[in-house]
Short mmCIF file of C-alpha atoms in Angstrom, two decimals:
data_model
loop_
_atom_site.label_atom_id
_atom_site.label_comp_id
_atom_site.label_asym_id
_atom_site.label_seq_id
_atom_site.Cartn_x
_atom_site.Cartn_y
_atom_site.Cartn_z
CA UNK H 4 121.30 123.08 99.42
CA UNK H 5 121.63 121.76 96.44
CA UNK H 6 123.83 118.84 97.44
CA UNK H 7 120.84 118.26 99.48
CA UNK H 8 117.94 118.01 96.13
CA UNK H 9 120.25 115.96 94.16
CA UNK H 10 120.51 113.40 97.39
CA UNK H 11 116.88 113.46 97.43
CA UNK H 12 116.59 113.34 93.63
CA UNK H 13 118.55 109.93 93.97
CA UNK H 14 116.80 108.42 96.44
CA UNK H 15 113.37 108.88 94.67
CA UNK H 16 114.78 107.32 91.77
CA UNK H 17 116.26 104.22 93.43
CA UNK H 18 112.93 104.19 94.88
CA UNK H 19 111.15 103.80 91.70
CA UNK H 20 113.38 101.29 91.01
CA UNK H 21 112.89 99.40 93.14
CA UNK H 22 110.00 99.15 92.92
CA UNK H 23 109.47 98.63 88.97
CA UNK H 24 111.95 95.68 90.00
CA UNK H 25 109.73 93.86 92.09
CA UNK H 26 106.58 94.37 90.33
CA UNK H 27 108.30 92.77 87.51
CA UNK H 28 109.12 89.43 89.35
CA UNK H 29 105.66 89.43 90.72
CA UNK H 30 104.76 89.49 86.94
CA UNK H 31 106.74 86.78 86.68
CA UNK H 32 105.85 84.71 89.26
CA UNK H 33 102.02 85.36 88.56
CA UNK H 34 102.08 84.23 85.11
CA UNK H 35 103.57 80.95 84.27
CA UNK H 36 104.00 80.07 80.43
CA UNK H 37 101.25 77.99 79.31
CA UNK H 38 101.82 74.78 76.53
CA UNK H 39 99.81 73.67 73.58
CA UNK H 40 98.77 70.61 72.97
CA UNK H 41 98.41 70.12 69.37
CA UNK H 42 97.51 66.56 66.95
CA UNK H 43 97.77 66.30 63.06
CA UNK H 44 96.99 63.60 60.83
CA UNK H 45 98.95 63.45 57.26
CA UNK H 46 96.01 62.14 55.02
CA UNK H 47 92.23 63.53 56.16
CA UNK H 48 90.88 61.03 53.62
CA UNK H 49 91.22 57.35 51.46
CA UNK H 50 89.09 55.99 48.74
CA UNK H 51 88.98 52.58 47.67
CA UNK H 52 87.25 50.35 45.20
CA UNK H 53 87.37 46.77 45.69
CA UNK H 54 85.25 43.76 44.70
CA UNK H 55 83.06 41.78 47.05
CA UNK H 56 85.65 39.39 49.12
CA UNK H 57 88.69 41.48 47.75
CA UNK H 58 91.02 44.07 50.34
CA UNK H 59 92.84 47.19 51.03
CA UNK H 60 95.40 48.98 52.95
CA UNK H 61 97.04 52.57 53.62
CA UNK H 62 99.36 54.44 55.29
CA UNK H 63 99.74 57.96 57.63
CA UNK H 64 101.58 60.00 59.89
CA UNK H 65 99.92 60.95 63.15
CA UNK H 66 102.24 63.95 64.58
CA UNK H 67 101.94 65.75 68.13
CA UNK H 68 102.98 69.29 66.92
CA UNK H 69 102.70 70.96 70.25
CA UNK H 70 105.31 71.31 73.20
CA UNK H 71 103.77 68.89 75.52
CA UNK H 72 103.44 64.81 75.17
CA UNK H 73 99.98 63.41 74.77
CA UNK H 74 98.43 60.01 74.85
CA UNK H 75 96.16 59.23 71.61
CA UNK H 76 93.70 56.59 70.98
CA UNK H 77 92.84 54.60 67.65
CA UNK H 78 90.13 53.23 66.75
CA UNK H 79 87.81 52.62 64.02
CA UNK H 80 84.27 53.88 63.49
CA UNK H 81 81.11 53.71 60.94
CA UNK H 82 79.31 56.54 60.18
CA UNK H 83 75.62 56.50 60.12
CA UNK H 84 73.34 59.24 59.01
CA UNK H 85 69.53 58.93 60.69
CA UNK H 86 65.98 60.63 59.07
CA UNK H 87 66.81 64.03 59.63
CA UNK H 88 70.29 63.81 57.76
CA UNK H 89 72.15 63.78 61.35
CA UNK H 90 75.50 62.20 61.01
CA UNK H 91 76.79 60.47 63.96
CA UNK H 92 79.66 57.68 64.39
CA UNK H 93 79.30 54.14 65.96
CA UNK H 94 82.44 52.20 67.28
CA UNK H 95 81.88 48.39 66.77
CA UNK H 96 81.95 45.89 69.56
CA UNK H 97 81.14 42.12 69.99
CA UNK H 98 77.77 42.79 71.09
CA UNK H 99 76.20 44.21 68.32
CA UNK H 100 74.14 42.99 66.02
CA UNK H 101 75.92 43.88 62.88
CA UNK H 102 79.59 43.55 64.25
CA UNK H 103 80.58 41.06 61.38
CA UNK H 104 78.68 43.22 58.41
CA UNK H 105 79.69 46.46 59.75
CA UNK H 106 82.52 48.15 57.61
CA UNK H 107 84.59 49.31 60.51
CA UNK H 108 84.60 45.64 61.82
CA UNK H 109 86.23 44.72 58.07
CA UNK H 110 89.17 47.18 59.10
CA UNK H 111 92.44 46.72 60.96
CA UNK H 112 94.95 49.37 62.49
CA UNK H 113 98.82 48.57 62.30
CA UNK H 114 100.55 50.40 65.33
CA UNK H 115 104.33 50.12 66.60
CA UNK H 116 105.07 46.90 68.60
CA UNK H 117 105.60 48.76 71.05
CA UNK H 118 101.74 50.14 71.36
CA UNK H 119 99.84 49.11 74.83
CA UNK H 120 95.92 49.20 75.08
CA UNK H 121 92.97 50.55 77.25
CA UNK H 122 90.22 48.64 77.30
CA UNK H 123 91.40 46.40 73.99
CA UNK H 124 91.95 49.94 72.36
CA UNK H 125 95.30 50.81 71.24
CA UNK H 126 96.61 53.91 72.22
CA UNK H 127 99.89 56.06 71.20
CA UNK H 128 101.93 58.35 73.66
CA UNK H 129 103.39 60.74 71.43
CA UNK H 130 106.37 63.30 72.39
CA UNK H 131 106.28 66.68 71.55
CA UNK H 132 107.03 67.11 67.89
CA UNK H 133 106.98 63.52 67.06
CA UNK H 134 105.60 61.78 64.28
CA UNK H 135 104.89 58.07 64.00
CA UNK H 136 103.32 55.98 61.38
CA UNK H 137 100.23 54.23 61.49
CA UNK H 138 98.88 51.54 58.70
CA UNK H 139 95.72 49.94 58.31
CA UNK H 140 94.28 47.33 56.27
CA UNK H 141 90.91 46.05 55.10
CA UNK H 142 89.04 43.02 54.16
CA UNK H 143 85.31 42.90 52.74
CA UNK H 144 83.21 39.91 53.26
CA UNK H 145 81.99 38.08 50.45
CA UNK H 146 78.75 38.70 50.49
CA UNK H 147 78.52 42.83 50.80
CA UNK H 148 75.81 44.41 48.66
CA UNK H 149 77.62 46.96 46.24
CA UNK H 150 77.57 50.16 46.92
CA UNK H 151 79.90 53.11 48.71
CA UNK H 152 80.20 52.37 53.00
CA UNK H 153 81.63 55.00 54.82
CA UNK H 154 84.50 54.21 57.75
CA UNK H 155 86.44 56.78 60.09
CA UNK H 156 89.87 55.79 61.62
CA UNK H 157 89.59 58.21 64.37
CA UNK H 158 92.83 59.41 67.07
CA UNK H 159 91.57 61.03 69.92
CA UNK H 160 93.26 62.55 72.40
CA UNK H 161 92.72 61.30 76.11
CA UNK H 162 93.90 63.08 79.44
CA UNK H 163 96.31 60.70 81.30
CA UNK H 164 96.59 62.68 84.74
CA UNK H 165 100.38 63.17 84.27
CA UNK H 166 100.02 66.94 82.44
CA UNK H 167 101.32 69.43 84.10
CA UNK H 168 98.84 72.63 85.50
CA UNK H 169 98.59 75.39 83.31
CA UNK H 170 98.55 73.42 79.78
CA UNK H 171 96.16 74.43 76.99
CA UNK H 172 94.49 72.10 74.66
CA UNK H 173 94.14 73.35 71.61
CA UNK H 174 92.24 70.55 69.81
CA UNK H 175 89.33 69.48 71.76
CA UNK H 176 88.05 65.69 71.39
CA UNK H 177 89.19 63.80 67.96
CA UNK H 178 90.71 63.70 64.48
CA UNK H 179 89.24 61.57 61.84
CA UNK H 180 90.00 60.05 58.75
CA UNK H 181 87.76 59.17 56.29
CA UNK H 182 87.97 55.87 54.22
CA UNK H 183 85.47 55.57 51.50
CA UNK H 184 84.91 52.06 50.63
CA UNK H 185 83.18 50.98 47.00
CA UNK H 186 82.05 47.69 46.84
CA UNK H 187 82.21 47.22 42.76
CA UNK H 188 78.69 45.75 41.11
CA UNK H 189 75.48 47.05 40.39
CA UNK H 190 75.12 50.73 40.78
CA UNK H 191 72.12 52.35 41.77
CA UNK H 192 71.69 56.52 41.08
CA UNK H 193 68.60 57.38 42.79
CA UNK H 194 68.54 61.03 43.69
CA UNK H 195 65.11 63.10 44.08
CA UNK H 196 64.37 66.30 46.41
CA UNK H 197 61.54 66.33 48.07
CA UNK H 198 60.11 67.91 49.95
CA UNK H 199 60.46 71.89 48.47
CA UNK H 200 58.51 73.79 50.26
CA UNK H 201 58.15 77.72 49.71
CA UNK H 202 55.41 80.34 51.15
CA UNK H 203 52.77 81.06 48.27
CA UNK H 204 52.12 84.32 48.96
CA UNK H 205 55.46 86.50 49.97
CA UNK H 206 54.81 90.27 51.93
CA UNK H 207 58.21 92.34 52.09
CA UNK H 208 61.42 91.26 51.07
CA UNK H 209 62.66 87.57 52.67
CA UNK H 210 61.44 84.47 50.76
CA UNK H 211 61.47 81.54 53.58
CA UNK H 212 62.65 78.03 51.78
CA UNK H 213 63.02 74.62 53.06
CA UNK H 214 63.71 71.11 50.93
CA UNK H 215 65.74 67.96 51.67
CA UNK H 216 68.04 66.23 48.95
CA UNK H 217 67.42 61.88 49.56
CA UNK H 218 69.57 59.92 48.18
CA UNK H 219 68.05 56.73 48.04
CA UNK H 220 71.06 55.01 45.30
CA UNK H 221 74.18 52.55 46.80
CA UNK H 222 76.74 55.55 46.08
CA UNK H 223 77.46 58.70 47.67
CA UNK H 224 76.31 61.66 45.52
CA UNK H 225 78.25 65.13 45.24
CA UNK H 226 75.47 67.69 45.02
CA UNK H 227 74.70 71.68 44.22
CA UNK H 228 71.49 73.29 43.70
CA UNK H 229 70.98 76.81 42.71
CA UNK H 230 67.61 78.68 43.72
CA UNK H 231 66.36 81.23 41.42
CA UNK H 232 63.11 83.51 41.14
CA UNK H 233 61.94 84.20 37.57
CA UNK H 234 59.36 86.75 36.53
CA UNK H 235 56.21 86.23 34.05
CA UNK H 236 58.59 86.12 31.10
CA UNK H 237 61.09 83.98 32.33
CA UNK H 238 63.85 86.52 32.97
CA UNK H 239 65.98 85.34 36.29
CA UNK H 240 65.21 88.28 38.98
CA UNK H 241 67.29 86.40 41.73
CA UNK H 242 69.78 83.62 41.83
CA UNK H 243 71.30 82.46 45.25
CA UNK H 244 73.84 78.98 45.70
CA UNK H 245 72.21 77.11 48.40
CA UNK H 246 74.60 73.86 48.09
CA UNK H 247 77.68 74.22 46.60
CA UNK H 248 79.72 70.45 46.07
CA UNK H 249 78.55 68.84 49.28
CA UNK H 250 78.71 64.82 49.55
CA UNK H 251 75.45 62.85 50.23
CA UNK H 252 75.84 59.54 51.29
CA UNK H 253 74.47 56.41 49.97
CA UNK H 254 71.16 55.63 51.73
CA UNK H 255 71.03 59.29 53.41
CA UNK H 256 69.41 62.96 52.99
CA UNK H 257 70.31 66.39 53.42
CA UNK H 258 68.47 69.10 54.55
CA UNK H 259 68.66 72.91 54.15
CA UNK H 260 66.56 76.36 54.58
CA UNK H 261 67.08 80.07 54.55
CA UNK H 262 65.67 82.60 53.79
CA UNK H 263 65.86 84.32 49.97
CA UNK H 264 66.14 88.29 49.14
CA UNK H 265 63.29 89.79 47.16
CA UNK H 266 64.44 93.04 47.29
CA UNK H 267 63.44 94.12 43.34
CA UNK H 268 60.85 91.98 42.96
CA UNK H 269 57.53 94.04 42.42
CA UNK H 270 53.81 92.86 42.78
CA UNK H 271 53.06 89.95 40.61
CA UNK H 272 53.20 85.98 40.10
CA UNK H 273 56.74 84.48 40.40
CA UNK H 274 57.92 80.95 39.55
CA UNK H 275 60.98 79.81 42.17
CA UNK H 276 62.64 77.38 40.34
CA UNK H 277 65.56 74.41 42.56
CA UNK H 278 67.83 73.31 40.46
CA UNK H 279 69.84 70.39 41.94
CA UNK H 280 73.12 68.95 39.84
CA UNK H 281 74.44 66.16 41.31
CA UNK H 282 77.34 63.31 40.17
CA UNK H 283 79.84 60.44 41.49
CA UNK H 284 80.95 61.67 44.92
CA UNK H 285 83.58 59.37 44.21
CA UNK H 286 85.14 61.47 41.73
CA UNK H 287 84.18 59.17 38.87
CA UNK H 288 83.36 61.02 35.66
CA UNK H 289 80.32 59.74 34.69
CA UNK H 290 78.60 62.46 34.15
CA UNK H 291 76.65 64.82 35.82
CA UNK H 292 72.67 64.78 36.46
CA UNK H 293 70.17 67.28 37.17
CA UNK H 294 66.75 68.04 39.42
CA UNK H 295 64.25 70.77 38.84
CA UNK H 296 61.38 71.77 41.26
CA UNK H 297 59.60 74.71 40.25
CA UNK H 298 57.07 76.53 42.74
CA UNK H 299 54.54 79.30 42.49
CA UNK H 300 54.48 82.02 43.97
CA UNK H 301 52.50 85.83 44.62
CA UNK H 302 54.71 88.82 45.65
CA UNK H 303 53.24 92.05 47.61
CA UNK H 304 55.59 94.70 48.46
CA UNK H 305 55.93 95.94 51.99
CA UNK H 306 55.16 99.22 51.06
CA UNK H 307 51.70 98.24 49.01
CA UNK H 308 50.94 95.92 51.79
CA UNK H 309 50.81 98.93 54.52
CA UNK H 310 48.55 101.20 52.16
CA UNK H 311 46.50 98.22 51.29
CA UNK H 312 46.01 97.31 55.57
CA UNK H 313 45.26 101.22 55.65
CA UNK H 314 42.49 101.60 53.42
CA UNK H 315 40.99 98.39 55.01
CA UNK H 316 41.13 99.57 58.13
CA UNK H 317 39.69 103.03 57.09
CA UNK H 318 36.44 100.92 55.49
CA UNK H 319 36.17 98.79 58.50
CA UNK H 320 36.49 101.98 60.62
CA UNK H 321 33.96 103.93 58.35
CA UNK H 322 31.74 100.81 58.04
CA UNK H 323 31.35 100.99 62.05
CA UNK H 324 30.58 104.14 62.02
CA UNK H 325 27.53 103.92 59.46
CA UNK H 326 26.82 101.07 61.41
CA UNK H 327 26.23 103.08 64.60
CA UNK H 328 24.52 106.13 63.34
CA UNK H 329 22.03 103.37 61.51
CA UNK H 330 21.62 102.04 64.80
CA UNK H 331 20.61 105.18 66.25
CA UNK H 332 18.10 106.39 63.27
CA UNK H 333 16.30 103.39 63.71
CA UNK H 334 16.35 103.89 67.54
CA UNK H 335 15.32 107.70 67.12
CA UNK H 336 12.65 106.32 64.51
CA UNK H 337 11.19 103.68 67.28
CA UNK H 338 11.02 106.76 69.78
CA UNK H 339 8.92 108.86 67.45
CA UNK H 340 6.82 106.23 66.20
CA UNK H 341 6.37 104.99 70.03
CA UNK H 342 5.18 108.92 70.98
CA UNK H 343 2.97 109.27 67.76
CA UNK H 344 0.75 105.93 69.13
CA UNK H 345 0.58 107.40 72.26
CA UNK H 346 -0.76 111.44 70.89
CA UNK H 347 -3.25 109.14 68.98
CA UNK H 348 -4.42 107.13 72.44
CA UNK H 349 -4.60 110.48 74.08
CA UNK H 350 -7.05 111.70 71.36
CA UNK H 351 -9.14 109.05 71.11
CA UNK H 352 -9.68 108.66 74.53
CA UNK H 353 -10.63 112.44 74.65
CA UNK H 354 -13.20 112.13 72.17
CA UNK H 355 -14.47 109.32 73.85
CA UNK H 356 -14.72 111.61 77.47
CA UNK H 357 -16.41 114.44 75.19
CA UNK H 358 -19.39 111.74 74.42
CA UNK H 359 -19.67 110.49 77.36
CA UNK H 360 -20.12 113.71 78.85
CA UNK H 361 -22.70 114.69 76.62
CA UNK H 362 -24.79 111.69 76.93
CA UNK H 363 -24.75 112.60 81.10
CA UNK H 364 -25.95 115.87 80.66
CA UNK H 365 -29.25 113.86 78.70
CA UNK H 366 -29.75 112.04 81.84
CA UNK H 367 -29.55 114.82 83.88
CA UNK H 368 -32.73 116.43 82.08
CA UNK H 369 -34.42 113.41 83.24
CA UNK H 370 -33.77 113.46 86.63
CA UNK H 371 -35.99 116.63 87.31
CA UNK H 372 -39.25 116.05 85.74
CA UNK H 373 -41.84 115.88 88.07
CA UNK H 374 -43.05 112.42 89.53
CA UNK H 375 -46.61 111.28 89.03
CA UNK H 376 -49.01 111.62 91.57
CA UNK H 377 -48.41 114.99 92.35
CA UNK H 378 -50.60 118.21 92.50
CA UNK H 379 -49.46 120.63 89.73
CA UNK H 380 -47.53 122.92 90.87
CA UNK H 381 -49.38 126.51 91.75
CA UNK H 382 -48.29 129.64 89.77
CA UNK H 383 -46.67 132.12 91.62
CA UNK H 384 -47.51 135.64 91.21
CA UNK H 385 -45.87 137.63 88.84
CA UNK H 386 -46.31 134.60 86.51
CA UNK H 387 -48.96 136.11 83.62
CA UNK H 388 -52.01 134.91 85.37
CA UNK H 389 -53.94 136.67 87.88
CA UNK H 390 -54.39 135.73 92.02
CA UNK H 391 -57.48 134.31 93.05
#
């Protein structure tokens, strides 16, 4: 017997096994390794200052850092920035109307000799883990108002058909980087916020706020405005960062709005005060310069606000009700005054059947006296005067 269990013991564990074995290569078969697909530039960003008709040049390392090869194309772009501050990018070509004043059409890319095109746009096939160089170059026309223009040299990543299945990209769409171009001359600071908009009278806690930062100079502006609540004396009650060292562009705006904790603020007249510092996006020290927009406003906590809707509604609600019992005095006093007339038409017309039954019982005393013409009447006996 127990020859038998330990035969029986054995075959339950080959069994198991067995199967853990092939459950395993399913796992394996089911689940093939997935790549990466991975791009990297070396320098994000370039500035330059030049003078009108003068020229430029740099230098970078594109790199494909994942573990399959990828096809990249390189191309140049200008950024533009429309009413509502939107930024969007615009690739040059010969049939628009500012292709020779456009600053990406000043700028040329400097690929391996090797390089082939799609479309008249280079394009790089890079291996995994390679890294090749790229230069560009630059050359402003002569007449170019001064001022900062903004230029992208973008690689972007385009599917070729070859990948194999199961490969993840990990970087969607395109790397950019940024060349800031300064066209030396006249400079123009013209910074201003407007509008700064607040709600005047606040109820609870949250402070809504809205304003736009313009920048209406020829050079890009690095801004930071602070918002701050200050009482009847002055004294800061709240203080919040809204911008902290963001770039406006030349000839562009920024907008922003949130929403601003009154927490400890009690009931009372409040001055919100912007305060927008803003200098040389360039990096430039030439000092810094500084905005202030001061609103006012009324504060009513959420808690005074409920009592304040509850003893309104409370007068409204009494106010009905004196309202209706008014209304029904003055209907009660109609009723009475309605059955008084009437008592007084009922008596009058009595009086008036009283007289007018009088004056009939005249006539009738009339009606019997005796008619002319006639014999007297004879006495009867019995009447004080003898028989004949």
């Amino acid at each position: 017997m127990g020859r038998l269990f330990e035969v029986a013991r054995l075959r339950r564990i080959l069994a198991v096994a067995l199967a853990a074995t092939l459950c395993v290569g399913l796992l394996g078969i089911a689940a093939p390794a997935y790549a990466i697909r991975t791009l990297g530039l070396s320098s994000p960003s370039f500035d330059f200052n030049v003078a009108p008709g003068g020229s430029g040049n740099g230098d970078m390392f594109v790199l494909n850092d994942g573990t399959e090869p990828i096809r990249v194309l390189v191309y140049f772009s200008n950024q533009k920035v429309d009413a509502t501050g939107k930024v969007t990018f615009q690739t040059p070509n010969r049939d628009s109307a500012d292709f020779l004043t456009s600053p990406a059409s000043w700028c040329q890319v400097h690929l391996p000799k090797d390089t082939k095109s799609i479309g008249n746009v280079p394009y790089l096939d890079l291996k995994p883990k390679e890294k090749v160089p790229v230069k560009f170059s630059f050359d402003v026309p002569a007449g170019v108002s001064p001022g900062d223009h903004q230029v992208y040299l973008f690689f972007e990543m385009i599917d070729t058909g070859s990948a194999t299945s199961g490969v993840a990209t990990s970087v969607q769409g395109r790397l950019g980087s940024h060349l800031r171009i300064r066209v030396q001359g006249a400079v123009n600071e013209a910074m201003d916020v407007r509008p700064f908009t607040v709600r005047q009278l606040v109820i609870g806690e949250g402070l809504p706020w809205q304003f736009t930062v313009r920048n209406d100079g020829n050079i890009d502006e690095r801004v930071t405005s602070t918002l701050s609540v200050l009482d009847g004396s002055e004294n800061e009650r709240v203080k919040s960062d809204v911008v902290t060292g963001t770039v406006v562009y030349a000839k562009s705006l920024a907008e922003r709005s949130g929403n601003l904790s009154l927490r400890d603020a009690s009931l009372g007249q409040y001055t919100v005060r912007l305060t927008t510092v803003y200098s040389d996006g360039s990096g430039a020290s030439t000092g810094t310069k500084t905005v202030i927009k001061d609103r006012t406003i009324w504060v009513v906590p959420l808690w005074l606000a409920v009592v304040l809707v509850a003893l309104v509604g409370a007068l409204l609600l009494w106010l009905s009700w004196r309202a209706a019992v008014r209304s029904a005095e003055r209907r009660i006093d109609r009723r009475d005054r309605a059955r008084g007339t009437d008592s007084r038409v009922r008596g009058t017309r009595g009086r008036a059947s009283r007289a007018a039954g009088r004056e009939d019982r005249g006539d009738y005393g009339d009606e019997y006296e005796e008619p002319e013409g006639l014999p007297p009447a004879r006495p009867r006996a019995g009447d004080g005067e003898p028989d004949e």
